[in-house]
PDB file of C-alpha atoms in Angstrom:
ATOM      1  CA  MET P   1      17.461 -43.780 -70.222  1.00  0.00           C
ATOM      2  CA  SER P   2      17.775 -44.076 -73.973  1.00  0.00           C
ATOM      3  CA  ASP P   3      18.530 -47.378 -75.684  1.00  0.00           C
ATOM      4  CA  PHE P   4      20.839 -45.917 -78.354  1.00  0.00           C
ATOM      5  CA  ARG P   5      24.180 -47.673 -78.764  1.00  0.00           C
ATOM      6  CA  PHE P   6      27.142 -46.019 -80.462  1.00  0.00           C
ATOM      7  CA  ASP P   7      27.896 -49.205 -82.403  1.00  0.00           C
ATOM      8  CA  GLN P   8      24.689 -48.530 -84.351  1.00  0.00           C
ATOM      9  CA  CYS P   9      26.613 -45.846 -86.233  1.00  0.00           C
ATOM     10  CA  ARG P  10      28.095 -47.481 -89.305  1.00  0.00           C
ATOM     11  CA  SER P  11      31.287 -45.429 -89.311  1.00  0.00           C
ATOM     12  CA  ALA P  12      32.912 -42.418 -87.740  1.00  0.00           C
ATOM     13  CA  SER P  13      31.635 -40.272 -90.608  1.00  0.00           C
ATOM     14  CA  THR P  14      27.958 -41.118 -90.046  1.00  0.00           C
ATOM     15  CA  VAL P  15      27.329 -37.921 -88.094  1.00  0.00           C
ATOM     16  CA  TRP P  16      29.276 -34.912 -86.813  1.00  0.00           C
ATOM     17  CA  GLU P  17      28.660 -33.395 -83.414  1.00  0.00           C
ATOM     18  CA  THR P  18      30.370 -30.048 -83.263  1.00  0.00           C
ATOM     19  CA  LYS P  19      30.139 -26.370 -82.512  1.00  0.00           C
ATOM     20  CA  PRO P  20      29.146 -24.728 -85.782  1.00  0.00           C
ATOM     21  CA  ARG P  21      32.174 -22.572 -86.553  1.00  0.00           C
ATOM     22  CA  LYS P  22      32.663 -20.483 -89.679  1.00  0.00           C
ATOM     23  CA  LEU P  23      33.622 -23.096 -92.306  1.00  0.00           C
ATOM     24  CA  TRP P  24      31.705 -25.880 -90.613  1.00  0.00           C
ATOM     25  CA  VAL P  25      28.736 -25.802 -93.010  1.00  0.00           C
ATOM     26  CA  LYS P  26      31.019 -26.111 -96.030  1.00  0.00           C
ATOM     27  CA  GLU P  27      32.971 -28.983 -94.441  1.00  0.00           C
ATOM     28  CA  ALA P  28      29.783 -30.861 -93.585  1.00  0.00           C
ATOM     29  CA  ILE P  29      28.353 -30.451 -97.081  1.00  0.00           C
ATOM     30  CA  ASN P  30      31.619 -31.473 -98.771  1.00  0.00           C
ATOM     31  CA  ALA P  31      31.832 -34.580 -96.587  1.00  0.00           C
ATOM     32  CA  ALA P  32      28.083 -35.275 -97.120  1.00  0.00           C
ATOM     33  CA  VAL P  33      27.616 -35.862 -93.394  1.00  0.00           C
ATOM     34  CA  PRO P  34      24.559 -34.808 -91.362  1.00  0.00           C
ATOM     35  CA  VAL P  35      25.375 -32.798 -88.252  1.00  0.00           C
ATOM     36  CA  ILE P  36      24.319 -32.211 -84.677  1.00  0.00           C
ATOM     37  CA  ALA P  37      25.178 -28.626 -83.804  1.00  0.00           C
ATOM     38  CA  VAL P  38      25.769 -27.181 -80.345  1.00  0.00           C
ATOM     39  CA  PRO P  39      26.023 -23.402 -80.867  1.00  0.00           C
ATOM     40  CA  LEU P  40      27.890 -21.582 -78.112  1.00  0.00           C
ATOM     41  CA  PHE P  41      28.380 -17.969 -79.260  1.00  0.00           C
ATOM     42  CA  SER P  42      28.886 -15.547 -82.158  1.00  0.00           C
ATOM     43  CA  ASP P  43      27.681 -16.690 -85.592  1.00  0.00           C
ATOM     44  CA  GLN P  44      27.375 -20.335 -84.542  1.00  0.00           C
ATOM     45  CA  SER P  45      23.606 -20.047 -83.998  1.00  0.00           C
ATOM     46  CA  LYS P  46      23.188 -18.716 -87.525  1.00  0.00           C
ATOM     47  CA  ASN P  47      25.257 -21.570 -88.960  1.00  0.00           C
ATOM     48  CA  ALA P  48      23.301 -24.149 -86.957  1.00  0.00           C
ATOM     49  CA  LEU P  49      19.992 -22.673 -88.132  1.00  0.00           C
ATOM     50  CA  LEU P  50      21.287 -22.828 -91.702  1.00  0.00           C
ATOM     51  CA  ALA P  51      21.970 -26.558 -91.353  1.00  0.00           C
ATOM     52  CA  GLU P  52      18.569 -27.127 -89.790  1.00  0.00           C
ATOM     53  CA  HIS P  53      16.823 -25.045 -92.470  1.00  0.00           C
ATOM     54  CA  HIS P  54      18.438 -27.036 -95.283  1.00  0.00           C
ATOM     55  CA  GLY P  55      17.546 -30.293 -93.560  1.00  0.00           C
ATOM     56  CA  PHE P  56      20.972 -31.756 -92.807  1.00  0.00           C
ATOM     57  CA  GLY P  57      21.329 -30.853 -89.156  1.00  0.00           C
ATOM     58  CA  LEU P  58      19.840 -30.828 -85.685  1.00  0.00           C
ATOM     59  CA  ILE P  59      20.427 -28.172 -83.045  1.00  0.00           C
ATOM     60  CA  LEU P  60      21.062 -28.990 -79.393  1.00  0.00           C
ATOM     61  CA  GLN P  61      21.184 -26.062 -76.976  1.00  0.00           C
ATOM     62  CA  LYS P  62      24.077 -26.138 -74.515  1.00  0.00           C
ATOM     63  CA  ASN P  63      21.692 -25.739 -71.558  1.00  0.00           C
ATOM     64  CA  ASP P  64      19.722 -28.824 -72.627  1.00  0.00           C
ATOM     65  CA  LEU P  65      22.668 -31.205 -73.035  1.00  0.00           C
ATOM     66  CA  SER P  66      22.257 -34.525 -71.305  1.00  0.00           C
ATOM     67  CA  VAL P  67      22.828 -38.169 -72.103  1.00  0.00           C
ATOM     68  CA  GLU P  68      19.184 -38.467 -73.165  1.00  0.00           C
ATOM     69  CA  THR P  69      19.136 -35.443 -75.495  1.00  0.00           C
ATOM     70  CA  ILE P  70      22.411 -36.383 -77.173  1.00  0.00           C
ATOM     71  CA  SER P  71      21.403 -39.995 -77.585  1.00  0.00           C
ATOM     72  CA  ASP P  72      17.946 -39.016 -78.900  1.00  0.00           C
ATOM     73  CA  ALA P  73      19.560 -36.643 -81.401  1.00  0.00           C
ATOM     74  CA  LEU P  74      21.999 -39.341 -82.536  1.00  0.00           C
ATOM     75  CA  LYS P  75      19.177 -41.834 -82.886  1.00  0.00           C
ATOM     76  CA  LYS P  76      17.056 -39.351 -84.853  1.00  0.00           C
ATOM     77  CA  ILE P  77      19.799 -38.242 -87.230  1.00  0.00           C
ATOM     78  CA  THR P  78      21.065 -41.773 -87.940  1.00  0.00           C
ATOM     79  CA  SER P  79      17.658 -43.405 -88.347  1.00  0.00           C
ATOM     80  CA  ASP P  80      15.860 -40.665 -90.315  1.00  0.00           C
ATOM     81  CA  THR P  81      17.099 -40.834 -93.910  1.00  0.00           C
ATOM     82  CA  ARG P  82      15.948 -37.277 -94.686  1.00  0.00           C
ATOM     83  CA  TYR P  83      19.087 -35.825 -93.083  1.00  0.00           C
ATOM     84  CA  ALA P  84      21.485 -37.998 -95.090  1.00  0.00           C
ATOM     85  CA  THR P  85      19.511 -37.443 -98.302  1.00  0.00           C
ATOM     86  CA  ALA P  86      19.491 -33.660 -97.844  1.00  0.00           C
ATOM     87  CA  VAL P  87      23.232 -33.405 -97.212  1.00  0.00           C
ATOM     88  CA  LYS P  88      24.081 -35.778-100.078  1.00  0.00           C
ATOM     89  CA  THR P  89      21.943 -33.694-102.447  1.00  0.00           C
ATOM     90  CA  LEU P  90      23.647 -30.482-101.295  1.00  0.00           C
ATOM     91  CA  SER P  91      27.052 -32.131-101.656  1.00  0.00           C
ATOM     92  CA  LYS P  92      26.285 -33.156-105.232  1.00  0.00           C
ATOM     93  CA  MET P  93      25.056 -29.640-106.011  1.00  0.00           C
ATOM     94  CA  VAL P  94      28.235 -28.054-104.624  1.00  0.00           C
ATOM     95  CA  ASN P  95      30.570 -30.536-106.323  1.00  0.00           C
ATOM     96  CA  ASN P  96      28.786 -30.341-109.694  1.00  0.00           C
ATOM     97  CA  LYS P  97      28.476 -26.580-109.994  1.00  0.00           C
ATOM     98  CA  PRO P  98      27.783 -25.434-113.558  1.00  0.00           C
ATOM     99  CA  VAL P  99      30.849 -23.177-113.425  1.00  0.00           C
ATOM    100  CA  SER P 100      33.970 -24.198-111.521  1.00  0.00           C
ATOM    101  CA  ALA P 101      36.115 -21.783-109.530  1.00  0.00           C
ATOM    102  CA  ALA P 102      39.077 -22.411-111.852  1.00  0.00           C
ATOM    103  CA  HIS P 103      36.940 -21.561-114.887  1.00  0.00           C
ATOM    104  CA  LEU P 104      35.754 -18.324-113.247  1.00  0.00           C
ATOM    105  CA  LEU P 105      39.335 -17.352-112.414  1.00  0.00           C
ATOM    106  CA  VAL P 106      40.398 -17.799-116.034  1.00  0.00           C
ATOM    107  CA  LYS P 107      37.364 -15.898-117.386  1.00  0.00           C
ATOM    108  CA  TRP P 108      37.823 -12.934-115.021  1.00  0.00           C
ATOM    109  CA  SER P 109      41.585 -12.831-115.675  1.00  0.00           C
ATOM    110  CA  GLU P 110      40.910 -12.652-119.415  1.00  0.00           C
ATOM    111  CA  PHE P 111      38.235  -9.994-118.831  1.00  0.00           C
ATOM    112  CA  VAL P 112      40.568  -7.796-116.773  1.00  0.00           C
ATOM    113  CA  ALA P 113      43.415  -8.281-119.265  1.00  0.00           C
ATOM    114  CA  GLU P 114      41.177  -7.146-122.117  1.00  0.00           C
ATOM    115  CA  PHE P 115      39.432  -4.176-120.493  1.00  0.00           C
ATOM    116  CA  LYS P 116      42.000  -3.170-117.817  1.00  0.00           C
ATOM    117  CA  THR P 117      40.061  -1.324-115.095  1.00  0.00           C
ATOM    118  CA  LEU P 118      36.416  -0.389-115.318  1.00  0.00           C
ATOM    119  CA  GLU P 119      34.923   2.342-113.166  1.00  0.00           C
ATOM    120  CA  ASN P 120      31.696   0.396-112.678  1.00  0.00           C
ATOM    121  CA  LEU P 121      33.647  -2.454-111.034  1.00  0.00           C
ATOM    122  CA  GLU P 122      35.431  -0.227-108.517  1.00  0.00           C
ATOM    123  CA  PRO P 123      33.940  -0.105-105.015  1.00  0.00           C
ATOM    124  CA  ALA P 124      32.444   3.232-103.987  1.00  0.00           C
ATOM    125  CA  GLY P 125      34.650   3.166-100.878  1.00  0.00           C
ATOM    126  CA  ASN P 126      37.686   3.909-103.061  1.00  0.00           C
ATOM    127  CA  LYS P 127      36.448   7.469-103.567  1.00  0.00           C
ATOM    128  CA  LEU P 128      35.826   8.300 -99.890  1.00  0.00           C
ATOM    129  CA  ASN P 129      38.122  10.741 -98.118  1.00  0.00           C
ATOM    130  CA  PHE P 130      39.824   9.915 -94.816  1.00  0.00           C
ATOM    131  CA  PHE P 131      37.051  11.367 -92.634  1.00  0.00           C
ATOM    132  CA  GLN P 132      34.269   9.579 -94.512  1.00  0.00           C
ATOM    133  CA  TYR P 133      36.141   6.272 -94.708  1.00  0.00           C
ATOM    134  CA  TYR P 134      36.555   6.103 -90.924  1.00  0.00           C
ATOM    135  CA  SER P 135      33.133   7.745 -90.292  1.00  0.00           C
ATOM    136  CA  LEU P 136      34.817  10.576 -88.400  1.00  0.00           C
ATOM    137  CA  ASP P 137      32.290  13.047 -89.803  1.00  0.00           C
ATOM    138  CA  LEU P 138      29.456  11.078 -88.165  1.00  0.00           C
ATOM    139  CA  CYS P 139      31.369  10.637 -84.911  1.00  0.00           C
ATOM    140  CA  LEU P 140      32.034  14.366 -84.724  1.00  0.00           C
ATOM    141  CA  ARG P 141      28.399  15.200 -85.476  1.00  0.00           C
ATOM    142  CA  MET P 142      27.160  12.760 -82.809  1.00  0.00           C
ATOM    143  CA  THR P 143      29.630  14.096 -80.233  1.00  0.00           C
ATOM    144  CA  ILE P 144      28.574  17.696 -80.847  1.00  0.00           C
ATOM    145  CA  THR P 145      24.891  16.769 -80.711  1.00  0.00           C
ATOM    146  CA  THR P 146      25.364  14.869 -77.465  1.00  0.00           C
ATOM    147  CA  PHE P 147      27.175  17.697 -75.680  1.00  0.00           C
ATOM    148  CA  LYS P 148      24.861  20.408 -77.033  1.00  0.00           C
ATOM    149  CA  SER P 149      21.690  18.674 -75.889  1.00  0.00           C
ATOM    150  CA  LYS P 150      20.008  20.019 -72.792  1.00  0.00           C
ATOM    151  CA  LYS P 151      20.917  18.187 -69.663  1.00  0.00           C
ATOM    152  CA  PRO P 152      18.183  17.728 -67.054  1.00  0.00           C
ATOM    153  CA  LYS P 153      18.552  19.810 -63.920  1.00  0.00           C
ATOM    154  CA  PHE P 154      18.384  17.970 -60.657  1.00  0.00           C
ATOM    155  CA  GLU P 155      17.127  19.992 -57.744  1.00  0.00           C
TER     156      GLU P 155
END
Protein backbone atom coordinates (compact mmCIF):
# COMPACT_ATOMS: atom_id res chain seq x y z
CA MET A 1 0.00 0.00 0.00
CA SER A 2 1.27 3.46 -0.82
CA ASP A 3 2.06 6.01 1.87
CA PHE A 4 0.71 9.03 -0.04
CA ARG A 5 -1.67 11.26 1.91
CA PHE A 6 -4.03 13.69 0.19
CA ASP A 7 -3.17 16.41 2.71
CA GLN A 8 0.28 16.53 1.09
CA CYS A 9 -1.33 18.42 -1.79
CA ARG A 10 -1.05 22.11 -0.99
CA SER A 11 -4.37 23.08 -2.54
CA ALA A 12 -7.16 21.77 -4.71
CA SER A 13 -5.41 23.22 -7.77
CA THR A 14 -2.17 21.29 -7.25
CA VAL A 15 -3.15 18.60 -9.75
CA TRP A 16 -6.10 17.69 -11.97
CA GLU A 17 -7.26 14.13 -12.45
CA THR A 18 -9.64 14.02 -15.36
CA LYS A 19 -10.61 12.45 -18.63
CA PRO A 20 -8.84 14.49 -21.30
CA ARG A 21 -11.75 16.02 -23.20
CA LYS A 22 -11.46 18.49 -26.06
CA LEU A 23 -10.64 21.78 -24.27
CA TRP A 24 -8.94 20.07 -21.36
CA VAL A 25 -5.38 20.82 -22.53
CA LYS A 26 -6.15 24.52 -22.87
CA GLU A 27 -7.81 24.64 -19.44
CA ALA A 28 -4.87 22.90 -17.79
CA ILE A 29 -2.32 25.21 -19.41
CA ASN A 30 -4.31 28.35 -18.56
CA ALA A 31 -4.61 27.24 -14.94
CA ALA A 32 -0.91 26.19 -14.90
CA VAL A 33 -1.81 22.88 -13.27
CA PRO A 34 -0.15 19.52 -14.02
CA VAL A 35 -2.58 16.74 -14.88
CA ILE A 36 -3.19 13.04 -14.48
CA ALA A 37 -5.16 11.87 -17.50
CA VAL A 38 -7.39 8.81 -17.74
CA PRO A 39 -8.32 8.54 -21.44
CA LEU A 40 -11.50 6.57 -22.10
CA PHE A 41 -12.35 6.99 -25.80
CA SER A 42 -12.25 9.19 -28.91
CA ASP A 43 -9.55 11.89 -29.02
CA GLN A 44 -8.82 11.65 -25.29
CA SER A 45 -5.75 9.44 -25.86
CA LYS A 46 -4.32 12.02 -28.24
CA ASN A 47 -4.90 14.82 -25.72
CA ALA A 48 -3.33 12.78 -22.91
CA LEU A 49 -0.29 12.00 -25.07
CA LEU A 50 0.00 15.71 -25.85
CA ALA A 51 0.15 16.54 -22.13
CA GLU A 52 2.70 13.80 -21.54
CA HIS A 53 4.80 14.89 -24.53
CA HIS A 54 4.95 18.49 -23.31
CA GLY A 55 5.85 17.31 -19.81
CA PHE A 56 2.86 18.51 -17.78
CA GLY A 57 0.89 15.30 -17.49
CA LEU A 58 0.85 11.62 -16.64
CA ILE A 59 -1.35 9.00 -18.28
CA LEU A 60 -3.15 6.29 -16.32
CA GLN A 61 -4.92 3.60 -18.34
CA LYS A 62 -8.43 2.76 -17.17
CA ASN A 63 -7.57 -0.95 -16.94
CA ASP A 64 -4.66 -0.22 -14.59
CA LEU A 65 -6.54 1.97 -12.10
CA SER A 66 -6.06 1.02 -8.49
CA VAL A 67 -5.38 2.78 -5.22
CA GLU A 68 -1.65 2.15 -5.70
CA THR A 69 -1.42 3.48 -9.27
CA ILE A 70 -3.44 6.60 -8.49
CA SER A 71 -1.52 7.31 -5.33
CA ASP A 72 1.83 6.70 -7.07
CA ALA A 73 0.81 9.06 -9.88
CA LEU A 74 -0.26 11.72 -7.38
CA LYS A 75 2.98 11.33 -5.47
CA LYS A 76 5.04 11.54 -8.67
CA ILE A 77 3.27 14.58 -10.11
CA THR A 78 3.28 16.54 -6.83
CA SER A 79 6.86 15.74 -5.83
CA ASP A 80 8.57 16.04 -9.23
CA THR A 81 8.92 19.75 -10.01
CA ARG A 82 9.39 19.13 -13.75
CA TYR A 83 5.62 18.81 -14.25
CA ALA A 84 4.81 22.10 -12.52
CA THR A 85 7.69 23.89 -14.26
CA ALA A 86 6.62 22.64 -17.69
CA VAL A 87 2.99 23.70 -17.29
CA LYS A 88 3.93 27.09 -15.81
CA THR A 89 6.26 27.73 -18.76
CA LEU A 90 3.52 26.78 -21.24
CA SER A 91 1.03 28.97 -19.37
CA LYS A 92 3.37 31.96 -19.58
CA MET A 93 3.92 31.32 -23.29
CA VAL A 94 0.17 31.17 -23.98
CA ASN A 95 -0.64 34.23 -21.87
CA ASN A 96 2.22 36.33 -23.29
CA LYS A 97 1.71 35.62 -26.97
CA PRO A 98 3.45 38.15 -29.22
CA VAL A 99 0.13 38.90 -30.94
CA SER A 100 -3.14 38.86 -29.02
CA ALA A 101 -6.41 37.55 -30.43
CA ALA A 102 -7.97 41.02 -30.18
CA HIS A 103 -5.09 42.51 -32.17
CA LEU A 104 -5.46 39.85 -34.87
CA LEU A 105 -9.20 40.50 -35.10
CA VAL A 106 -8.61 44.21 -35.65
CA LYS A 107 -5.84 43.62 -38.22
CA TRP A 108 -7.89 41.11 -40.25
CA SER A 109 -11.00 43.33 -40.09
CA GLU A 110 -8.98 46.24 -41.47
CA PHE A 111 -7.47 43.96 -44.14
CA VAL A 112 -10.88 42.72 -45.30
CA ALA A 113 -12.31 46.26 -45.25
CA GLU A 114 -9.48 47.49 -47.47
CA PHE A 115 -9.28 44.64 -49.99
CA LYS A 116 -12.85 43.24 -49.82
CA THR A 117 -12.65 39.61 -50.97
CA LEU A 118 -9.55 37.97 -52.37
CA GLU A 119 -9.73 34.84 -54.48
CA ASN A 120 -6.59 33.41 -52.89
CA LEU A 121 -8.28 33.48 -49.46
CA GLU A 122 -11.39 31.60 -50.58
CA PRO A 123 -11.47 27.87 -49.82
CA ALA A 124 -11.35 25.57 -52.84
CA GLY A 125 -14.51 23.87 -51.57
CA ASN A 126 -16.53 26.95 -52.56
CA LYS A 127 -16.09 26.05 -56.23
CA LEU A 128 -17.18 22.40 -55.97
CA ASN A 129 -20.50 21.34 -57.46
CA PHE A 130 -23.11 19.41 -55.47
CA PHE A 131 -21.86 15.96 -56.52
CA GLN A 132 -18.22 16.75 -55.74
CA TYR A 133 -19.01 18.49 -52.45
CA TYR A 134 -20.82 15.42 -51.09
CA SER A 135 -18.43 12.99 -52.87
CA LEU A 136 -21.35 11.47 -54.76
CA ASP A 137 -19.15 11.02 -57.83
CA LEU A 138 -16.80 8.77 -55.82
CA CYS A 139 -19.67 6.89 -54.18
CA LEU A 140 -21.23 6.20 -57.57
CA ARG A 141 -17.91 5.06 -59.03
CA MET A 142 -17.28 2.73 -56.07
CA THR A 143 -20.80 1.30 -56.25
CA ILE A 144 -20.49 0.56 -59.96
CA THR A 145 -17.05 -0.99 -59.50
CA THR A 146 -18.29 -3.17 -56.66
CA PHE A 147 -21.28 -4.54 -58.57
CA LYS A 148 -19.35 -5.00 -61.82
CA SER A 149 -16.56 -7.02 -60.22
CA LYS A 150 -16.61 -10.75 -60.76
CA LYS A 151 -18.21 -12.66 -57.97
CA PRO A 152 -16.70 -16.03 -57.08
CA LYS A 153 -18.76 -19.05 -58.05
CA PHE A 154 -19.44 -21.55 -55.34
CA GLU A 155 -19.96 -25.09 -56.52
